[in-house]
Coordinates of C-alpha atoms in Angstrom, one line a residue:
X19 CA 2.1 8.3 24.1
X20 CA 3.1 5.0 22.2
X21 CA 1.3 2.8 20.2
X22 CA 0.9 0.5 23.2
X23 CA -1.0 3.0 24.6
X24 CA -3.7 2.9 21.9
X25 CA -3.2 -0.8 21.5
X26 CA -4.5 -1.3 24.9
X27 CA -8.0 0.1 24.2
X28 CA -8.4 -3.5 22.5
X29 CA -5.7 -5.8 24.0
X30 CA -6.8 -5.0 27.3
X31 CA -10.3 -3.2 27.6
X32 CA -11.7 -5.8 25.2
X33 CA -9.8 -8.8 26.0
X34 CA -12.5 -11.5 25.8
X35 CA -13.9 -9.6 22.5
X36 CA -13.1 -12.1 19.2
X37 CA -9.9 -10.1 17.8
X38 CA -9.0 -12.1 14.8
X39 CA -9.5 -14.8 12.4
X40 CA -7.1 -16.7 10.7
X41 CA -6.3 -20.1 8.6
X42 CA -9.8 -21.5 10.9
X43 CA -8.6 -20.5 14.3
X44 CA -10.4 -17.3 16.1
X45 CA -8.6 -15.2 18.7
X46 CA -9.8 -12.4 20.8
X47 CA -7.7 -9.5 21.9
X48 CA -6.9 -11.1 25.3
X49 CA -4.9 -13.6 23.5
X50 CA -3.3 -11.5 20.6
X51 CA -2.1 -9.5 24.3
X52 CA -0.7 -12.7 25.7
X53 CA 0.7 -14.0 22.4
X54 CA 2.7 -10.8 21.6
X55 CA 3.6 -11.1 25.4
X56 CA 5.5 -14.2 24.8
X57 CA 6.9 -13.2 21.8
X58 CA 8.5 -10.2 23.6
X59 CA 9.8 -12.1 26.5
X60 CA 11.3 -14.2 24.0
X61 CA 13.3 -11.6 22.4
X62 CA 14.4 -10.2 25.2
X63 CA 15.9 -13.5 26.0
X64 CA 17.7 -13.1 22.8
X65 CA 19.4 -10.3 24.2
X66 CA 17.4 -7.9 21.8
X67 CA 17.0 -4.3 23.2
X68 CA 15.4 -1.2 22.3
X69 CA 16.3 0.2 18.7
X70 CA 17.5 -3.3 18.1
X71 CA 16.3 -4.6 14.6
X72 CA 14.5 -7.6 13.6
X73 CA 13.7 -8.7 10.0
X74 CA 10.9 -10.7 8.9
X75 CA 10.6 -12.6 5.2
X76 CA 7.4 -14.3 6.0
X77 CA 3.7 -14.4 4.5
X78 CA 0.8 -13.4 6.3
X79 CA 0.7 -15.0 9.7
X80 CA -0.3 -14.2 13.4
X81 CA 3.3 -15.1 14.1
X82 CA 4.0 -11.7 12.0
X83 CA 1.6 -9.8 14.0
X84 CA 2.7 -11.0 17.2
X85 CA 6.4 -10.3 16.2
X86 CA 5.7 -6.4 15.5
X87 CA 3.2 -6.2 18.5
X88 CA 5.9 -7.8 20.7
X89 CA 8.9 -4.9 18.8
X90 CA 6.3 -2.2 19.8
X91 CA 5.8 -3.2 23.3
X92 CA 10.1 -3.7 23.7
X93 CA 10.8 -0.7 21.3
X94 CA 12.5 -3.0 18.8
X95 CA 12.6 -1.8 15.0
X96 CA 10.4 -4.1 12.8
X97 CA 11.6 -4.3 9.2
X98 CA 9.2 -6.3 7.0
X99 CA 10.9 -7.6 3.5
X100 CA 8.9 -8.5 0.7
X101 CA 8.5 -12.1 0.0
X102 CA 8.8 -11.4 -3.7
X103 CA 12.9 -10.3 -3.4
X104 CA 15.4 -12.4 -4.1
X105 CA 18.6 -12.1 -3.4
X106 CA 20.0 -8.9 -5.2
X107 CA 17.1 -7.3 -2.9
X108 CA 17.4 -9.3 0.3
X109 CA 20.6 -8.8 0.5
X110 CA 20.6 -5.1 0.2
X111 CA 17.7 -4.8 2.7
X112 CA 19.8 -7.0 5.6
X113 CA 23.0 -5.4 4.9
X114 CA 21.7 -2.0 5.7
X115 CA 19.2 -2.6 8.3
X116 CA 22.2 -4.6 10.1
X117 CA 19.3 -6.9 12.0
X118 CA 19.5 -9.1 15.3
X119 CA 17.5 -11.6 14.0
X120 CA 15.9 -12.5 10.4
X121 CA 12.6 -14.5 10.7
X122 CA 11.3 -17.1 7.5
X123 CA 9.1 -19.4 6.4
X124 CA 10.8 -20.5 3.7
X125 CA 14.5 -20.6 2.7
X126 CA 15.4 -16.6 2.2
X127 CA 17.4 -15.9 -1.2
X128 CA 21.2 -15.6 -0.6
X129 CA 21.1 -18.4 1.9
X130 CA 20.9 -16.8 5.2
X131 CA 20.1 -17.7 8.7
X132 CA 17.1 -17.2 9.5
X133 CA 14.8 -18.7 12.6
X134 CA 12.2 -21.0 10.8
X135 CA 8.4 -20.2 11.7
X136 CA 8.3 -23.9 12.6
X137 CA 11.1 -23.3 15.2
X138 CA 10.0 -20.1 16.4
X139 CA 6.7 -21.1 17.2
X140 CA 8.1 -24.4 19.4
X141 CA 10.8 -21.6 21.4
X142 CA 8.0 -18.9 21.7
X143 CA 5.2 -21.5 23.6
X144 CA 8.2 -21.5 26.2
X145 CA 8.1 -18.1 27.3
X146 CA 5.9 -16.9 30.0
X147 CA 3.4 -14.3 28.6
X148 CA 3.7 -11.8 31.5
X149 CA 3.4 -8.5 30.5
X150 CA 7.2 -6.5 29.5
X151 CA 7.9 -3.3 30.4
X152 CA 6.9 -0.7 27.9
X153 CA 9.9 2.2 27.6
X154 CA 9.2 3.9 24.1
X155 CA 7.9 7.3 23.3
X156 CA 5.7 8.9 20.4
X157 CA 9.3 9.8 18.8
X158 CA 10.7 6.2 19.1
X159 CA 10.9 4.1 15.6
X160 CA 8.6 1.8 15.3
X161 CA 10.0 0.3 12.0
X162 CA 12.2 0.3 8.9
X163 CA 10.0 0.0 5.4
X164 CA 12.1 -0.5 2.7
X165 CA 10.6 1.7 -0.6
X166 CA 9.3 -0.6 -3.3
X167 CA 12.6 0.2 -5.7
X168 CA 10.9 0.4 -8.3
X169 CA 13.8 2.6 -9.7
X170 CA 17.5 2.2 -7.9
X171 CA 18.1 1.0 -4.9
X172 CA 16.2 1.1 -2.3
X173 CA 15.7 2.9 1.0
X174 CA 14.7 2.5 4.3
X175 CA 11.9 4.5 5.5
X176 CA 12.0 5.4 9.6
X177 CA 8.4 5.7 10.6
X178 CA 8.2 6.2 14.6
X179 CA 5.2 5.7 16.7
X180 CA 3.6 9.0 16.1
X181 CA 3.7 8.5 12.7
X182 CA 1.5 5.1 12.8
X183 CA -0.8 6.6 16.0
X184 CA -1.3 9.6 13.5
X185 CA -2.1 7.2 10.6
X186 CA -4.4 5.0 12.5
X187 CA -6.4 7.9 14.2
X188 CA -7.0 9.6 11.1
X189 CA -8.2 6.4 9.4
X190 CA -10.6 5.4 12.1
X191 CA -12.1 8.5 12.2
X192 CA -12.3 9.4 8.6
X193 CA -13.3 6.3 7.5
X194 CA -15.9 5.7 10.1
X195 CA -14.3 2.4 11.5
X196 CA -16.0 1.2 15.2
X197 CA -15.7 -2.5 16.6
X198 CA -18.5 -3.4 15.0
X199 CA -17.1 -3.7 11.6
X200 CA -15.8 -6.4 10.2
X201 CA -12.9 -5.8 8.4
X202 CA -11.0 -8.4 5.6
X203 CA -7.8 -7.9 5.5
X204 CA -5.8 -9.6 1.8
X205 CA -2.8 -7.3 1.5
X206 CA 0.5 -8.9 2.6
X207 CA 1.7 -7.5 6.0
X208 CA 5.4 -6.8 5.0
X209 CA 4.1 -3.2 2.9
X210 CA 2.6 -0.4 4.5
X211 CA -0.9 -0.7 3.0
X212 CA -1.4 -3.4 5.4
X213 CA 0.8 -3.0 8.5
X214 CA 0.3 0.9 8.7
X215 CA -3.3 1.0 7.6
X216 CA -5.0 -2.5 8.3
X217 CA -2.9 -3.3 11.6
X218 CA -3.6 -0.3 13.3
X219 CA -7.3 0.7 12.0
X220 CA -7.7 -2.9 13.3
X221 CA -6.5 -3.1 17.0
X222 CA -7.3 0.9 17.6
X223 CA -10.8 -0.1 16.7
X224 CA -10.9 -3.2 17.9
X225 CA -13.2 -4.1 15.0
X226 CA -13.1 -7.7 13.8
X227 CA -10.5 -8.7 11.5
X228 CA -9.9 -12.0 9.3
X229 CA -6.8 -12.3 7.8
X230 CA -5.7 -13.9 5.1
X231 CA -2.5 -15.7 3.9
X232 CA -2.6 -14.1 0.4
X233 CA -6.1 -12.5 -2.1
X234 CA -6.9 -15.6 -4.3
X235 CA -9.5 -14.3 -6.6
X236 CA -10.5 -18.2 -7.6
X237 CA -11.6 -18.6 -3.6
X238 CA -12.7 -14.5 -3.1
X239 CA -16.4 -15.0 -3.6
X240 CA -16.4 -17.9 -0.6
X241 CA -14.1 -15.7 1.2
X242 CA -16.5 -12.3 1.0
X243 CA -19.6 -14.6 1.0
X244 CA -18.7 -16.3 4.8
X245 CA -17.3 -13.5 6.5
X246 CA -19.5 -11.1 5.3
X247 CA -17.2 -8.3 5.7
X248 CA -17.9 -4.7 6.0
X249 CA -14.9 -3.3 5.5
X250 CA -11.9 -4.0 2.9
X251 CA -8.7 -3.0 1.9
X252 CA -7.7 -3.1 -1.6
X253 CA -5.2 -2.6 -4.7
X254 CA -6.8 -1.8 -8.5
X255 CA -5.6 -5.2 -9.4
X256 CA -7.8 -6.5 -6.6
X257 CA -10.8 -4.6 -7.6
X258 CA -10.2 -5.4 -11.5
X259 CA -10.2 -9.3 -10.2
X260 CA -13.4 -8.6 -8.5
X261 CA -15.4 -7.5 -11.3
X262 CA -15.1 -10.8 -12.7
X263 CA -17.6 -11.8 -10.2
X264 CA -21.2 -12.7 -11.3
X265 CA -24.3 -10.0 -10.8
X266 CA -25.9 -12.4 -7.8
X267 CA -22.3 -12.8 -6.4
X268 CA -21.7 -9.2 -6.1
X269 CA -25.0 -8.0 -5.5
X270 CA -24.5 -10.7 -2.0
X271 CA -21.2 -9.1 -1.3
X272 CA -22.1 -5.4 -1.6
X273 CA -25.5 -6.3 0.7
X274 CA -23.0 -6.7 3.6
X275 CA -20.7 -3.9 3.0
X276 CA -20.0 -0.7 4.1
X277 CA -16.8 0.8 2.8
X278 CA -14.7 -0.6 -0.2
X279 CA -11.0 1.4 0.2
X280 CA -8.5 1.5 -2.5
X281 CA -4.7 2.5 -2.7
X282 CA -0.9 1.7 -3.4
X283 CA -1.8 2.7 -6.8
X284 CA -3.5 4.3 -9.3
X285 CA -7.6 3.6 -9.4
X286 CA -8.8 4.1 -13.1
X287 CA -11.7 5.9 -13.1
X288 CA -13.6 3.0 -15.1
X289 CA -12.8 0.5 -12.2
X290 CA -14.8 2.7 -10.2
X291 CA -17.6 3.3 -12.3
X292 CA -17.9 -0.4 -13.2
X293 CA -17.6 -1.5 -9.5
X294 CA -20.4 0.8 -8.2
X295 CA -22.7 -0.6 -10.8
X296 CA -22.2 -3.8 -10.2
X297 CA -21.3 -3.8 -6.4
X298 CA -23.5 -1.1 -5.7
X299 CA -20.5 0.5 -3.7
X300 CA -18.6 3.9 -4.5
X301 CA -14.6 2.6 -4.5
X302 CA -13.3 5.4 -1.8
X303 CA -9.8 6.4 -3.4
X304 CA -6.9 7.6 -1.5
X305 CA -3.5 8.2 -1.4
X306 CA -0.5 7.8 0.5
X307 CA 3.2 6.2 -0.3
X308 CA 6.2 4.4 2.2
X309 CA 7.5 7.4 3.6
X310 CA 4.4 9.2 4.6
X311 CA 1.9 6.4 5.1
X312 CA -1.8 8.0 4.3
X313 CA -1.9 11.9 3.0
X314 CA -4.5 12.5 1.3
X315 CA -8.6 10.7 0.9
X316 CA -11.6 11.3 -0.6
X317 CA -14.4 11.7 1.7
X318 CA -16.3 9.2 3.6
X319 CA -19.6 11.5 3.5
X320 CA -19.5 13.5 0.2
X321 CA -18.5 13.2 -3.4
X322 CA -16.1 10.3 -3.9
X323 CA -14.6 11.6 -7.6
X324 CA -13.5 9.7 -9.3
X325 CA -9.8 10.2 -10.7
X326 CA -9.0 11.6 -7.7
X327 CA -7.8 11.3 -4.3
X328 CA -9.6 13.8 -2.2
X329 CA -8.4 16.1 0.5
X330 CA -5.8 16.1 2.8
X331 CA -6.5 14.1 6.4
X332 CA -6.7 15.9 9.5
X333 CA -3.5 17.6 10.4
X334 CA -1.8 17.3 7.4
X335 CA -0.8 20.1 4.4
X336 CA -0.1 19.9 0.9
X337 CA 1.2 22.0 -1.4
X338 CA 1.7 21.9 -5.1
X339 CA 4.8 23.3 -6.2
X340 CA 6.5 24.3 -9.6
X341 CA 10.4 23.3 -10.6
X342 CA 10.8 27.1 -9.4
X343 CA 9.1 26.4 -6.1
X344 CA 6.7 28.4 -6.6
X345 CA 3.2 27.4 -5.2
X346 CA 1.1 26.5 -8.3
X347 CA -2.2 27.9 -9.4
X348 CA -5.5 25.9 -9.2
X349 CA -5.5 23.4 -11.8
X350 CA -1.5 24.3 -12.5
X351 CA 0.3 21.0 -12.2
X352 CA 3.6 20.8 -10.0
X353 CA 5.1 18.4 -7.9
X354 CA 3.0 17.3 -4.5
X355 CA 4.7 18.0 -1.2
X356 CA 3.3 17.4 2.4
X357 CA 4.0 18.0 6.3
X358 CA 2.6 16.5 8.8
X359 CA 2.7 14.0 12.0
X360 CA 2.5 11.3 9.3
X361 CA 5.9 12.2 7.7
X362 CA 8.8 9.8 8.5
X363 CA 11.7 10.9 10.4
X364 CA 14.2 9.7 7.6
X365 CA 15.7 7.6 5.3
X366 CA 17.7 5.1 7.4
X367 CA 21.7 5.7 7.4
X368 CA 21.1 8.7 5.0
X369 CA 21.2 11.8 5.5
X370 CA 21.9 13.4 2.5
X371 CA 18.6 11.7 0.8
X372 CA 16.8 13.0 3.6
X373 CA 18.0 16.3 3.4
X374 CA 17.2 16.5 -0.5
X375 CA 13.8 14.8 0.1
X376 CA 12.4 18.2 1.9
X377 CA 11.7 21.7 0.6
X378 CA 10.6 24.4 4.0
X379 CA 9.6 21.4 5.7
X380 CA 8.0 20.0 3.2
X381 CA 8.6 16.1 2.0
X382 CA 8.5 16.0 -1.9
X383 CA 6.6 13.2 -3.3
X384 CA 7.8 13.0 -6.7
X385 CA 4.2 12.7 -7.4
X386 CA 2.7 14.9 -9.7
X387 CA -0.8 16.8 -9.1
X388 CA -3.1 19.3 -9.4
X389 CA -5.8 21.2 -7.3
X390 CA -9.3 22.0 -8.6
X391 CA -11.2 25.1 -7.2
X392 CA -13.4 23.2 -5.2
X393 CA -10.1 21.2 -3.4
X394 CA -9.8 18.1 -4.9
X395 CA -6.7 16.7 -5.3
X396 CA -6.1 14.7 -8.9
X397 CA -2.5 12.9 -9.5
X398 CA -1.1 13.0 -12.6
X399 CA 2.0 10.7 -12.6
X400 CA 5.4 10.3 -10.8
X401 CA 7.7 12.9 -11.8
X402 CA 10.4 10.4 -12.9
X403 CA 7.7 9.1 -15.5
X404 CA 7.5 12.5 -17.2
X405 CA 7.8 12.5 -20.9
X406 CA 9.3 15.0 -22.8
X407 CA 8.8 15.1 -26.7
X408 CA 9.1 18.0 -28.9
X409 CA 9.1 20.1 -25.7
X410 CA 5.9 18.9 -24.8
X411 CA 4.8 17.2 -21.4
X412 CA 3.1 14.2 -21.6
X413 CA 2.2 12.3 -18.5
X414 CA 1.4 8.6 -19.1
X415 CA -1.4 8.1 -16.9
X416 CA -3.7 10.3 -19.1
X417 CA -3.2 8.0 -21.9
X418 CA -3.3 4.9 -19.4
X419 CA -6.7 5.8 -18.1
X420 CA -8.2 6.1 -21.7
X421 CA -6.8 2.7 -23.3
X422 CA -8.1 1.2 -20.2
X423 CA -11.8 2.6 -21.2
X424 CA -11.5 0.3 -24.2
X425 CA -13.1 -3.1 -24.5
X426 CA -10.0 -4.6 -26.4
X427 CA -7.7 -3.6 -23.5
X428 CA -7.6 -5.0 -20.0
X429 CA -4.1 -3.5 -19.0
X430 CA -2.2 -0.8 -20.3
X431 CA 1.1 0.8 -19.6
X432 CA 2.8 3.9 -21.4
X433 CA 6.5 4.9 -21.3
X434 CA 8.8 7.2 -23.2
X435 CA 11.6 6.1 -25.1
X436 CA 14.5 8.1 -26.8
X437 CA 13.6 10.0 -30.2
X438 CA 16.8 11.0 -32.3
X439 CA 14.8 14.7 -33.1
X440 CA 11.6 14.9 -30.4
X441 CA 13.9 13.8 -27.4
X442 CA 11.3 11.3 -26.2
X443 CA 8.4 9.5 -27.9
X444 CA 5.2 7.7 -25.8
X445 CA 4.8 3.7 -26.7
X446 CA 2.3 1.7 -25.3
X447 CA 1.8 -1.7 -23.7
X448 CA -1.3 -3.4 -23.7
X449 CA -2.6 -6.7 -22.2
X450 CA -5.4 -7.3 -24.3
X451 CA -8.6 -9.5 -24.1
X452 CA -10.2 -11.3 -27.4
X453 CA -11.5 -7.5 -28.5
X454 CA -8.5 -6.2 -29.0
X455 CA -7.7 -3.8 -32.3
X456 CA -5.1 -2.4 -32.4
X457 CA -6.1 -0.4 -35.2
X458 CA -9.0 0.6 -33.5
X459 CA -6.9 1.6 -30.4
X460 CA -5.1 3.8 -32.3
X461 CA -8.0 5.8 -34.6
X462 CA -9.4 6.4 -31.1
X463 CA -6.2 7.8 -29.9
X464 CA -5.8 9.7 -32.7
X465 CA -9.3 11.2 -32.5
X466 CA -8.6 11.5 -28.6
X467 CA -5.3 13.5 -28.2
X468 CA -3.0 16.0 -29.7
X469 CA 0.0 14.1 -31.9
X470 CA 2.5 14.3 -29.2
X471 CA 0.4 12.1 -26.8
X472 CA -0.3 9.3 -29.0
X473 CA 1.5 6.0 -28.6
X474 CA 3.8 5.7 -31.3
X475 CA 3.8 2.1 -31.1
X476 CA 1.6 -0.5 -29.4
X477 CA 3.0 -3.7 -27.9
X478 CA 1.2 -6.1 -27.0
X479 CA 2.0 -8.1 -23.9
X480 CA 0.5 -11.5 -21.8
X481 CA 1.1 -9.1 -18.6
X482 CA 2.5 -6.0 -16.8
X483 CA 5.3 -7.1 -14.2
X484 CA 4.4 -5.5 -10.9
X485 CA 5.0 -5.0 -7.4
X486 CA 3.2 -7.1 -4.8
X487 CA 0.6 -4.9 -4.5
X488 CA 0.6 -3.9 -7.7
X489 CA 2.1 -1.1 -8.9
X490 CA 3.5 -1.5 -12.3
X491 CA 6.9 -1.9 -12.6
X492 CA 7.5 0.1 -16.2
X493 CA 11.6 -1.0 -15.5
X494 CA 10.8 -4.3 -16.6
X495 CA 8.9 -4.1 -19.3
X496 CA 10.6 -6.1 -22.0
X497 CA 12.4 -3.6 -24.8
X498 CA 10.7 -2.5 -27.5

């Protein structure tokens, strides 16, 4: 089976059924089909073939959906790029994904070709929208995500068919999604959080879906007000923005809601306690990353706890293993690894990283967790964020999570930096709001933690550079 396959169950069986809104303009299913149709024939008039690649630097557009609908159908390898790169990144990303063709809306850094949306639209309305040939397999690559790079260069994630049918099964049935949601979709299409998770939920439900070009928290209100979703996909940042809303606002936008999802980073605990009071909605926390799309969630019926991410989904393992590799105890932290249908086939044109990236079958995260008795999974950092001082392990997100607790603080960010005697020492960054003490910050951390965990230093920053959808980029922090 291919993603077509499951595609179909929309596309086809609900053809005349409204598919998707966009920038005013509705379309049903019938005419996403035909779209992607002509967008196929269309590369396969530019002498694209199957495990060709195509890359796309474009915002949020049906042209983008059409394009990795049409790459599906033809078994061409879709490789989104984020829009943020310029052209240290671009250039990295088209040199080793070697594409046919690069797609734009707007001039892409470094200067090369690309076909404008503005052109590819006019050659696209040519092209007859009879239906291609379908020749791929569950096994065949669907696309080429690049990993965010938050540290080194980086690499291109191969994630087939199975690995998105797997994804997009899991999530409809976990997460209780039926055509009769109506799903908003504000994530950008070129990272997984939205291709792998909102695409696919999307057209293997064949729910209604409005897209938009970008999350605007200025125009959010009109945006949740109008469409009345009941389902949404989000990042902290996202949910953080939303809580600026009034009482009556919210209390109109939770009426018409059933599930608020969150991911791509980490949810603090007070975000979801301050959202369910005012929204009236438990935030449902899960995680995943590039290279194995979704892994683990907290339940749809049940506890949602918060701080954590849940349990595994259907058909996948996890295990949590020490530097020994030795499986850890309950409550034991160690590094999280997982097998499963959802785990990419590689890291594109390299071996060796894929080789070292797996332990018995196992893909290691570099995510660090634990296990409580009762199963829940609880993630304590990225291994590469680990801080050593005096011998001690101190993982940042514990002290994250408190400053954020604090009234004065409305982002916060700790890293290690060299110590001539302790090795390491933890300094903090802080965006704060007009509460901010800095004194105060610090007699609570004091009071809070042992003396190895508190922030030796406290910087004070207008914001935290970060990815698109939000993870914090602690690289670029400006030097202390």
């Amino acid at each position: 089976m291919n993603l077509i396959n499951l595609f179909d169950l929309s596309l086809v069986r609900r053809k005349n059924k409204p598919a998707l809104e966009f920038a005013g303009e509705t379309f049903t299913f019938g005419q996403i089909d035909q779209r992607s149709n002509r967008m196929a024939n269309f590369l396969s008039s530019n002498g694209l073939e199957s495990g060709d690649r195509i890359c796309v630097y474009l915002e949020n557009c049906v042209e983008m959906i059409d394009l990795y609908i049409a790459c599906t159908k033809l078994g061409i390898i879709f490789v989104p790029i984020n829009i943020l790169y310029k052209e240290r990144e671009v250039t990295h990303i088209l040199s080793d994904a070697e594409p046919k063709l690069l797609f734009a809306d707007v001039p892409v850094p470094g200067g090369f070709d690309a076909i404008q949306l503005e052109d590819l639209i006019k050659e696209v309305n040519k092209h007859s929208d009879v239906p291609v040939p379908v020749r791929t397999t569950g096994d065949s690559p669907a696309a080429i995500v690049y990993t965010s790079g938050t540290t080194g260069m980086s690499k291109g994630a191969i994630l087939t068919h199975n690995n998105f049918i797997s994804n997009g099964q899991n999530l409809v049935t976990c997460w209780q999604i039926t055509e009769n949601d109506r799903f908003l979709l504000a994530l950008p299409l070129f990272h997984v959080h939205s291709l792998a998770n909102g695409i696919h939920s999307w057209l293997m439900s064949g729910c209604l879906m409005k897209l938009l070009v970008r999350f605007e928290h200025q125009k959010a209100a009109n945006e949740f007000i109008t469409f009345k979703p009941s389902l949404f996909y989000g990042v902290p940042t996202i949910y953080i923005r939303l809580l600026e809303q009034t009482d009556d606002v919210a209390k109109q936008i939770g009426a018409s809601a059933r599930l608020f999802v969150c991911g791509s980073a980490p949810l603090p605990a007070q975000v979801m306690e301050d959202f369910e009071k005012k929204y009236g909605h438990v935030i449902l926390e899960r995680y995943g990353m590039t290279e194995t799309l979704m892994n683990i969630s907290n339940p749809y019926t049940g506890e949602r706890r918060p701080g954590t991410v849940g349990f595994p989904l259907p058909g996948i393992s996890v295990r949590i293993l020490l530097p020994n590799g030795q499986l850890a105890a309950i409550d034991e932290e160690g590094e999280v690894c997982v097998k499963g249908p959802n785990v990419f086939s590689g890291y594109w044109k390299r071996d060796q990283a894929t080789i070292e990236s797996f332990v018995d079958g196992y893909f290691k995260t570099g995510d660090m967790g634990i296990l409580s008795e009762d199963g829940y999974y609880t993630l304590k950092g990225r291994k590469s964020d680990l801080i050593i001082s005096g011998g001690f392990n101190i993982y940042p997100r514990e002290i994250e999570e408190f400053l954020l607790e604090q009234n004065g603080v409305l982002e916060a960010a700790v890293i290690g930096i060299p110590h001539e005697t302790r090795g390491e020492m933890p300094i903090a960054y802080i965006v704060p709001n007009e509460n901010y003490n800095v004194q105060e910050i610090e007699d609570l951390c004091k009071k809070t933690f042992a003396s190895f965990k508190i922030p030796r230093n406290f910087i004070t920053v207008n914001n935290l550079p970060r990815t698109a959808l939000g993870k914090v980029q602690k690289h670029l922090l400006p030097k202390p």
